[in-house]
Structure formats: C-alpha cells, structure tokens
mmCIF file of C-alpha atoms in Angstrom:
data_model
loop_
_atom_site.group_PDB
_atom_site.id
_atom_site.type_symbol
_atom_site.label_atom_id
_atom_site.label_comp_id
_atom_site.label_asym_id
_atom_site.label_seq_id
_atom_site.Cartn_x
_atom_site.Cartn_y
_atom_site.Cartn_z
ATOM 1 C CA MET A 1 78.646 102.420 128.848
ATOM 2 C CA THR A 2 79.790 101.218 125.520
ATOM 3 C CA ALA A 3 77.925 102.606 122.448
ATOM 4 C CA PRO A 4 76.279 99.964 120.219
ATOM 5 C CA ARG A 5 78.060 99.153 117.091
ATOM 6 C CA GLY A 6 76.276 100.041 113.855
ATOM 7 C CA PRO A 7 76.195 98.037 110.732
ATOM 8 C CA GLY A 8 79.675 97.734 109.191
ATOM 9 C CA THR A 9 81.567 98.668 112.427
ATOM 10 C CA PRO A 10 84.848 96.668 112.423
ATOM 11 C CA THR A 11 85.175 94.077 115.119
ATOM 12 C CA GLY A 12 87.682 91.373 116.078
ATOM 13 C CA PRO A 13 90.824 91.106 113.924
ATOM 14 C CA ALA A 14 89.818 93.931 111.635
ATOM 15 C CA LEU A 15 89.402 96.327 114.613
ATOM 16 C CA GLY A 16 92.867 95.261 115.697
ATOM 17 C CA VAL A 17 94.436 96.057 112.422
ATOM 18 C CA LEU A 18 92.832 99.550 112.315
ATOM 19 C CA ARG A 19 94.227 100.225 115.850
ATOM 20 C CA ARG A 20 97.715 99.231 114.811
ATOM 21 C CA ILE A 21 97.530 101.475 111.761
ATOM 22 C CA ALA A 22 96.414 104.363 113.941
ATOM 23 C CA VAL A 23 99.313 103.769 116.366
ATOM 24 C CA THR A 24 102.031 103.305 113.765
ATOM 25 C CA ARG A 25 100.984 106.067 111.276
ATOM 26 C CA PRO A 26 103.822 108.490 110.824
ATOM 27 C CA ASP A 27 103.337 112.049 111.779
ATOM 28 C CA ALA A 28 102.414 114.497 109.051
ATOM 29 C CA PRO A 29 105.413 116.345 107.559
ATOM 30 C CA VAL A 30 106.126 119.456 109.329
ATOM 31 C CA GLY A 31 108.355 122.235 107.645
ATOM 32 C CA GLU A 32 110.544 121.915 104.654
ATOM 33 C CA ARG A 33 112.299 118.758 103.436
ATOM 34 C CA CYS A 34 115.486 118.083 101.606
ATOM 35 C CA GLU A 35 114.737 118.017 97.855
ATOM 36 C CA MET A 36 117.101 115.187 97.411
ATOM 37 C CA CYS A 37 116.488 112.711 100.253
ATOM 38 C CA ALA A 38 113.312 114.127 101.827
ATOM 39 C CA ALA A 39 114.912 114.481 105.318
ATOM 40 C CA PRO A 40 113.442 117.241 107.393
ATOM 41 C CA ILE A 41 115.510 120.470 107.157
ATOM 42 C CA ALA A 42 115.454 123.639 109.377
ATOM 43 C CA ASP A 43 114.293 127.067 108.114
ATOM 44 C CA GLU A 44 117.989 128.006 107.825
ATOM 45 C CA HIS A 45 119.400 125.356 105.430
ATOM 46 C CA SER A 46 121.873 124.739 102.607
ATOM 47 C CA HIS A 47 121.272 125.035 98.848
ATOM 48 C CA VAL A 48 122.727 123.467 95.776
ATOM 49 C CA VAL A 49 122.404 124.639 92.184
ATOM 50 C CA ASN A 50 121.007 122.283 89.611
ATOM 51 C CA MET A 51 123.385 122.964 86.730
ATOM 52 C CA ALA A 52 120.989 121.524 84.036
ATOM 53 C CA GLY A 53 117.936 123.362 85.159
ATOM 54 C CA ARG A 54 119.632 126.404 86.654
ATOM 55 C CA GLN A 55 117.539 125.974 89.837
ATOM 56 C CA LEU A 56 118.313 126.275 93.512
ATOM 57 C CA MET A 57 117.433 123.310 95.601
ATOM 58 C CA CYS A 58 116.844 123.141 99.324
ATOM 59 C CA VAL A 59 119.005 120.312 100.857
ATOM 60 C CA CYS A 60 120.092 118.899 104.142
ATOM 61 C CA ARG A 61 123.710 119.146 105.230
ATOM 62 C CA PRO A 62 124.793 115.495 104.266
ATOM 63 C CA CYS A 63 123.402 116.001 100.743
ATOM 64 C CA TYR A 64 125.020 119.395 100.472
ATOM 65 C CA LEU A 65 128.492 117.988 101.316
ATOM 66 C CA LEU A 66 128.316 115.617 98.357
ATOM 67 C CA PHE A 67 128.661 118.499 95.974
ATOM 68 C CA THR A 68 131.276 120.750 97.607
ATOM 69 C CA GLU A 69 134.245 119.731 95.445
ATOM 70 C CA PRO A 70 134.677 122.894 93.170
ATOM 71 C CA ASP A 71 136.596 121.092 90.401
ATOM 72 C CA ALA A 72 134.353 118.127 90.000
ATOM 73 C CA ALA A 73 132.120 117.835 86.989
ATOM 74 C CA LEU A 74 128.842 117.400 88.796
ATOM 75 C CA LYS A 75 125.266 117.842 87.958
ATOM 76 C CA TYR A 76 124.827 119.851 91.194
ATOM 77 C CA ARG A 77 127.050 122.391 92.913
ATOM 78 C CA ALA A 78 126.909 123.417 96.519
ATOM 79 C CA VAL A 79 126.407 127.107 97.225
ATOM 80 C CA PRO A 80 129.135 128.285 99.562
ATOM 81 C CA ASP A 81 128.645 130.498 102.576
ATOM 82 C CA ARG A 82 131.287 133.178 101.743
ATOM 83 C CA TYR A 83 130.648 136.944 102.150
ATOM 84 C CA LEU A 84 133.251 139.587 101.066
ATOM 85 C CA SER A 85 133.257 143.254 100.756
ATOM 86 C CA PHE A 86 135.420 145.392 98.437
ATOM 87 C CA PRO A 87 136.203 148.566 100.319
ATOM 88 C CA ASP A 88 138.454 149.745 97.354
ATOM 89 C CA PHE A 89 135.795 149.070 94.753
ATOM 90 C CA ARG A 90 135.920 151.685 91.954
ATOM 91 C CA LEU A 91 133.161 152.540 89.539
ATOM 92 C CA GLY A 92 133.975 155.550 87.256
ATOM 93 C CA PRO A 93 131.586 158.171 86.066
ATOM 94 C CA GLY A 94 129.150 156.740 83.508
ATOM 95 C CA GLU A 95 130.284 153.151 83.993
ATOM 96 C CA TRP A 96 127.041 152.040 85.635
ATOM 97 C CA ASP A 97 125.036 153.622 82.862
ATOM 98 C CA GLY A 98 127.396 151.693 80.501
ATOM 99 C CA LEU A 99 126.054 148.440 82.143
ATOM 100 C CA GLU A 100 122.593 149.412 81.059
ATOM 101 C CA ILE A 101 121.022 148.592 84.447
ATOM 102 C CA PRO A 102 117.821 150.600 84.808
ATOM 103 C CA VAL A 103 117.942 150.710 88.594
ATOM 104 C CA GLY A 104 120.704 151.247 91.215
ATOM 105 C CA LEU A 105 121.118 147.634 92.170
ATOM 106 C CA ALA A 106 122.073 144.529 90.405
ATOM 107 C CA PHE A 107 123.872 141.121 90.912
ATOM 108 C CA PHE A 108 126.286 139.607 88.504
ATOM 109 C CA PHE A 109 127.485 136.031 88.277
ATOM 110 C CA ARG A 110 129.366 133.783 85.852
ATOM 111 C CA ASN A 111 127.023 131.363 84.049
ATOM 112 C CA SER A 112 129.291 128.419 83.160
ATOM 113 C CA GLU A 113 126.719 126.894 80.748
ATOM 114 C CA GLN A 114 126.608 130.094 78.626
ATOM 115 C CA ASP A 115 130.302 130.916 79.392
ATOM 116 C CA ARG A 116 129.522 134.522 80.186
ATOM 117 C CA THR A 117 128.728 136.864 83.024
ATOM 118 C CA VAL A 118 124.990 137.645 83.430
ATOM 119 C CA ALA A 119 123.280 140.417 85.345
ATOM 120 C CA PHE A 120 119.925 140.543 87.090
ATOM 121 C CA TYR A 121 118.199 143.397 88.895
ATOM 122 C CA PRO A 122 115.139 143.414 91.216
ATOM 123 C CA GLY A 123 111.738 144.686 90.379
ATOM 124 C CA PRO A 124 107.940 144.051 90.937
ATOM 125 C CA ALA A 125 108.194 140.886 88.851
ATOM 126 C CA GLY A 126 111.166 139.456 90.717
ATOM 127 C CA ALA A 127 114.737 139.000 89.219
ATOM 128 C CA THR A 128 114.965 140.424 85.672
ATOM 129 C CA GLU A 129 117.860 139.692 83.423
ATOM 130 C CA SER A 130 119.668 142.621 81.802
ATOM 131 C CA ASP A 131 121.239 142.510 78.432
ATOM 132 C CA LEU A 132 124.724 143.047 79.917
ATOM 133 C CA PRO A 133 127.346 144.681 77.583
ATOM 134 C CA ILE A 134 130.214 142.371 78.164
ATOM 135 C CA ALA A 135 132.818 144.896 77.097
ATOM 136 C CA ALA A 136 131.493 147.404 79.669
ATOM 137 C CA TRP A 137 131.525 144.699 82.409
ATOM 138 C CA ASP A 138 135.095 143.604 81.597
ATOM 139 C CA SER A 139 136.207 147.195 81.961
ATOM 140 C CA VAL A 140 134.706 147.270 85.532
ATOM 141 C CA VAL A 141 136.581 144.016 86.333
ATOM 142 C CA ALA A 142 139.806 145.311 84.899
ATOM 143 C CA ALA A 143 139.622 148.244 87.278
ATOM 144 C CA ASN A 144 138.839 145.988 90.126
ATOM 145 C CA PRO A 145 140.709 142.639 89.575
ATOM 146 C CA ALA A 146 139.691 141.331 93.050
ATOM 147 C CA LEU A 147 136.279 140.676 91.596
ATOM 148 C CA ARG A 148 137.644 137.758 89.607
ATOM 149 C CA THR A 149 137.628 135.596 92.806
ATOM 150 C CA VAL A 150 133.843 134.993 92.420
ATOM 151 C CA VAL A 151 133.024 131.306 91.842
ATOM 152 C CA ALA A 152 130.943 130.619 88.752
ATOM 153 C CA ASP A 153 127.244 129.635 89.172
ATOM 154 C CA VAL A 154 127.167 129.664 92.976
ATOM 155 C CA GLU A 155 128.516 133.154 94.003
ATOM 156 C CA ALA A 156 127.478 136.596 92.841
ATOM 157 C CA LEU A 157 128.666 140.215 92.972
ATOM 158 C CA LEU A 158 126.001 142.443 94.310
ATOM 159 C CA ILE A 159 126.503 146.056 93.369
ATOM 160 C CA ARG A 160 124.560 149.002 94.757
ATOM 161 C CA VAL A 161 124.810 152.595 93.220
ATOM 162 C CA PRO A 162 123.223 155.415 95.112
ATOM 163 C CA THR A 163 120.771 157.314 93.003
ATOM 164 C CA THR A 164 120.544 160.294 95.402
ATOM 165 C CA GLY A 165 122.642 161.595 98.233
ATOM 166 C CA PRO A 166 126.375 161.203 99.100
ATOM 167 C CA GLY A 167 128.383 158.074 98.851
ATOM 168 C CA GLY A 168 129.817 155.874 96.153
ATOM 169 C CA ALA A 169 129.046 152.507 94.674
ATOM 170 C CA GLU A 170 129.539 149.444 96.887
ATOM 171 C CA CYS A 171 130.126 145.858 95.971
ATOM 172 C CA HIS A 172 129.838 142.515 97.903
ATOM 173 C CA LEU A 173 130.431 138.917 97.100
ATOM 174 C CA LEU A 174 127.835 136.654 98.417
ATOM 175 C CA PRO A 175 126.143 133.308 97.866
ATOM 176 C CA ILE A 176 123.847 133.251 94.914
ATOM 177 C CA ASP A 177 120.950 132.193 97.063
ATOM 178 C CA ALA A 178 121.326 135.330 99.208
ATOM 179 C CA CYS A 179 120.773 137.377 96.058
ATOM 180 C CA TYR A 180 117.510 135.681 95.130
ATOM 181 C CA GLU A 181 116.367 135.930 98.776
ATOM 182 C CA LEU A 182 116.917 139.737 98.514
ATOM 183 C CA VAL A 183 115.004 139.903 95.275
ATOM 184 C CA GLY A 184 112.138 137.981 96.880
ATOM 185 C CA ARG A 185 112.012 140.336 99.803
ATOM 186 C CA LEU A 186 111.993 143.397 97.553
ATOM 187 C CA ARG A 187 109.349 141.913 95.273
ATOM 188 C CA ARG A 188 106.860 141.668 98.239
ATOM 189 C CA CYS A 189 107.164 145.329 99.109
ATOM 190 C CA TRP A 190 108.042 146.909 95.721
ATOM 191 C CA ARG A 191 105.986 150.033 94.706
ATOM 192 C CA GLY A 192 106.425 152.168 91.664
ATOM 193 C CA PHE A 193 109.506 152.282 89.443
ATOM 194 C CA ASP A 194 112.226 152.630 92.142
ATOM 195 C CA GLY A 195 110.600 150.346 94.687
ATOM 196 C CA GLY A 196 109.439 153.019 97.173
ATOM 197 C CA GLN A 197 110.275 153.624 100.796
ATOM 198 C CA ASP A 198 109.562 150.100 102.042
ATOM 199 C CA ALA A 199 111.809 148.650 99.390
ATOM 200 C CA ARG A 200 114.617 151.026 100.289
ATOM 201 C CA ARG A 201 114.226 150.122 103.975
ATOM 202 C CA GLU A 202 114.421 146.433 103.218
ATOM 203 C CA LEU A 203 117.504 147.064 101.102
ATOM 204 C CA ASP A 204 119.170 149.056 103.841
ATOM 205 C CA ASP A 205 118.471 146.238 106.358
ATOM 206 C CA PHE A 206 119.908 143.656 103.965
ATOM 207 C CA PHE A 207 123.103 145.509 103.306
ATOM 208 C CA ALA A 208 123.473 146.163 107.028
ATOM 209 C CA ARG A 209 123.348 142.382 107.614
ATOM 210 C CA ILE A 210 125.890 141.516 104.933
ATOM 211 C CA GLU A 211 128.153 144.324 106.105
ATOM 212 C CA ARG A 212 128.307 142.512 109.460
ATOM 213 C CA ARG A 213 128.937 139.102 107.917
ATOM 214 C CA SER A 214 131.459 140.231 105.221
ATOM 215 C CA ALA A 215 135.251 140.108 105.490
ATOM 216 C CA ALA A 216 137.137 142.744 103.560
ATOM 217 C CA ALA A 217 138.685 141.148 100.409
ATOM 218 C CA GLY A 218 142.331 140.467 101.226
ATOM 219 C CA GLU A 219 141.852 140.677 104.930
ATOM 220 C CA GLY A 220 143.238 137.693 106.733
ATOM 221 C CA GLY A 221 143.694 135.988 103.363
ATOM 222 C CA ALA A 222 140.028 136.274 102.412
ATOM 223 C CA LEU A 223 139.734 135.993 98.670
#
C-alpha cells in the first residue's frame, strides 16, 4: 500500500529529478586525498616539500613524479625514499654537547632557503628547533665526510646518542617525512623530560625498522 503524499511532496518531473540526483550523487570521500589534484591516496603515500611554506604535502604518485628532478628550480620538491646507515660514524667526546642538543636524539637537514643546516629534536610539543652552532656541526661533518651526501630540504640525518648504557652514537640518512613521523609518534607518548619508557620503546621500534630498510653508505654504490 502506497502511503499518501503530504503537502509539498514532489511528484511527476520533480520526483524524477530527485531520483536522478540520488542515483548519480558521488560517494562521500573516504580516506586521504592528494593535496594537489584531490585524487584518493592510500595510507602509505608520497610527499613533496612546499619550498615557500616549508610544508610537507601528501600527494598521489603522478603528482609526486612531477617534482623529482633534483636540479630543477621548482616550487615543490619530491621527498625521496632513500635510507642509509653510517656504520663508521664517529662522534668524539663532548661533540654532542657542543651541538647544544638537550636530548639524545635530533635530526639535521640543509635548509636551502636559509643556506644553512638546521637541527630539530623531539619533545612533548613536537619538533623543536635548536640553535645549532654551525662550527660544531661542520666539525662533525669533517670527521664524517659521507654525511655530505644528504639532499637539501628533503633528506635528513637522524643521530641518536645513548644517554645510558653501552654503545656509541648512530646516524642514519632518511627522508625528511620519516623524521616528522617519528616526532609525531614520540609526541603522543612523551612523558617527563626524557620521554619516559613508552617513548624509548617507540624509538627502539623505529630504529629497528630503519635498520632493516637502510643500506650501509658506500655499500653497493649507495651514497
């Protein structure tokens, strides 16, 4: 039995239009979309750096490939997917203190707009920039010339210095977006001054993953 139509109920051509709209209405967006062309993108996706705003942008693969030429003067630069470890990395006594990083972890990258290396370390507020003494950093690079392979703006050097226990400093080259991902993960579980047990566990897991992904610098031509 058909229910009676109330006042204002569409009939005839108007009802047909509404039915067509209901059929052809696009599905609601699900998940993330490319920040350039609005195409749907997977949870694992590429990034580019907006050089003017110093921002990471989530993009689809076709948009990413537009900005992979390293020598082009582009507004955006694609973040590569290179992971390197430096098994011969050396950091002399007191050199970490000379970099004036208050915790045992920081990432360093070349900011081409400022024409200098900048340093950030994690904390409860996210990534915090350190006032890096350039002479001290140049001394570290001079002792480890392989570090010069890092690509400005889109790659970073992540250095971890143990504050307790055995072992020396370790250094990895990785995409800049991976560094900010790590900082975000640590921020969610950070407790106290040094991060606490949960942050240390998160950090250990992250370093285990990048160890598996990294090629040793100079191994198989990796540089």
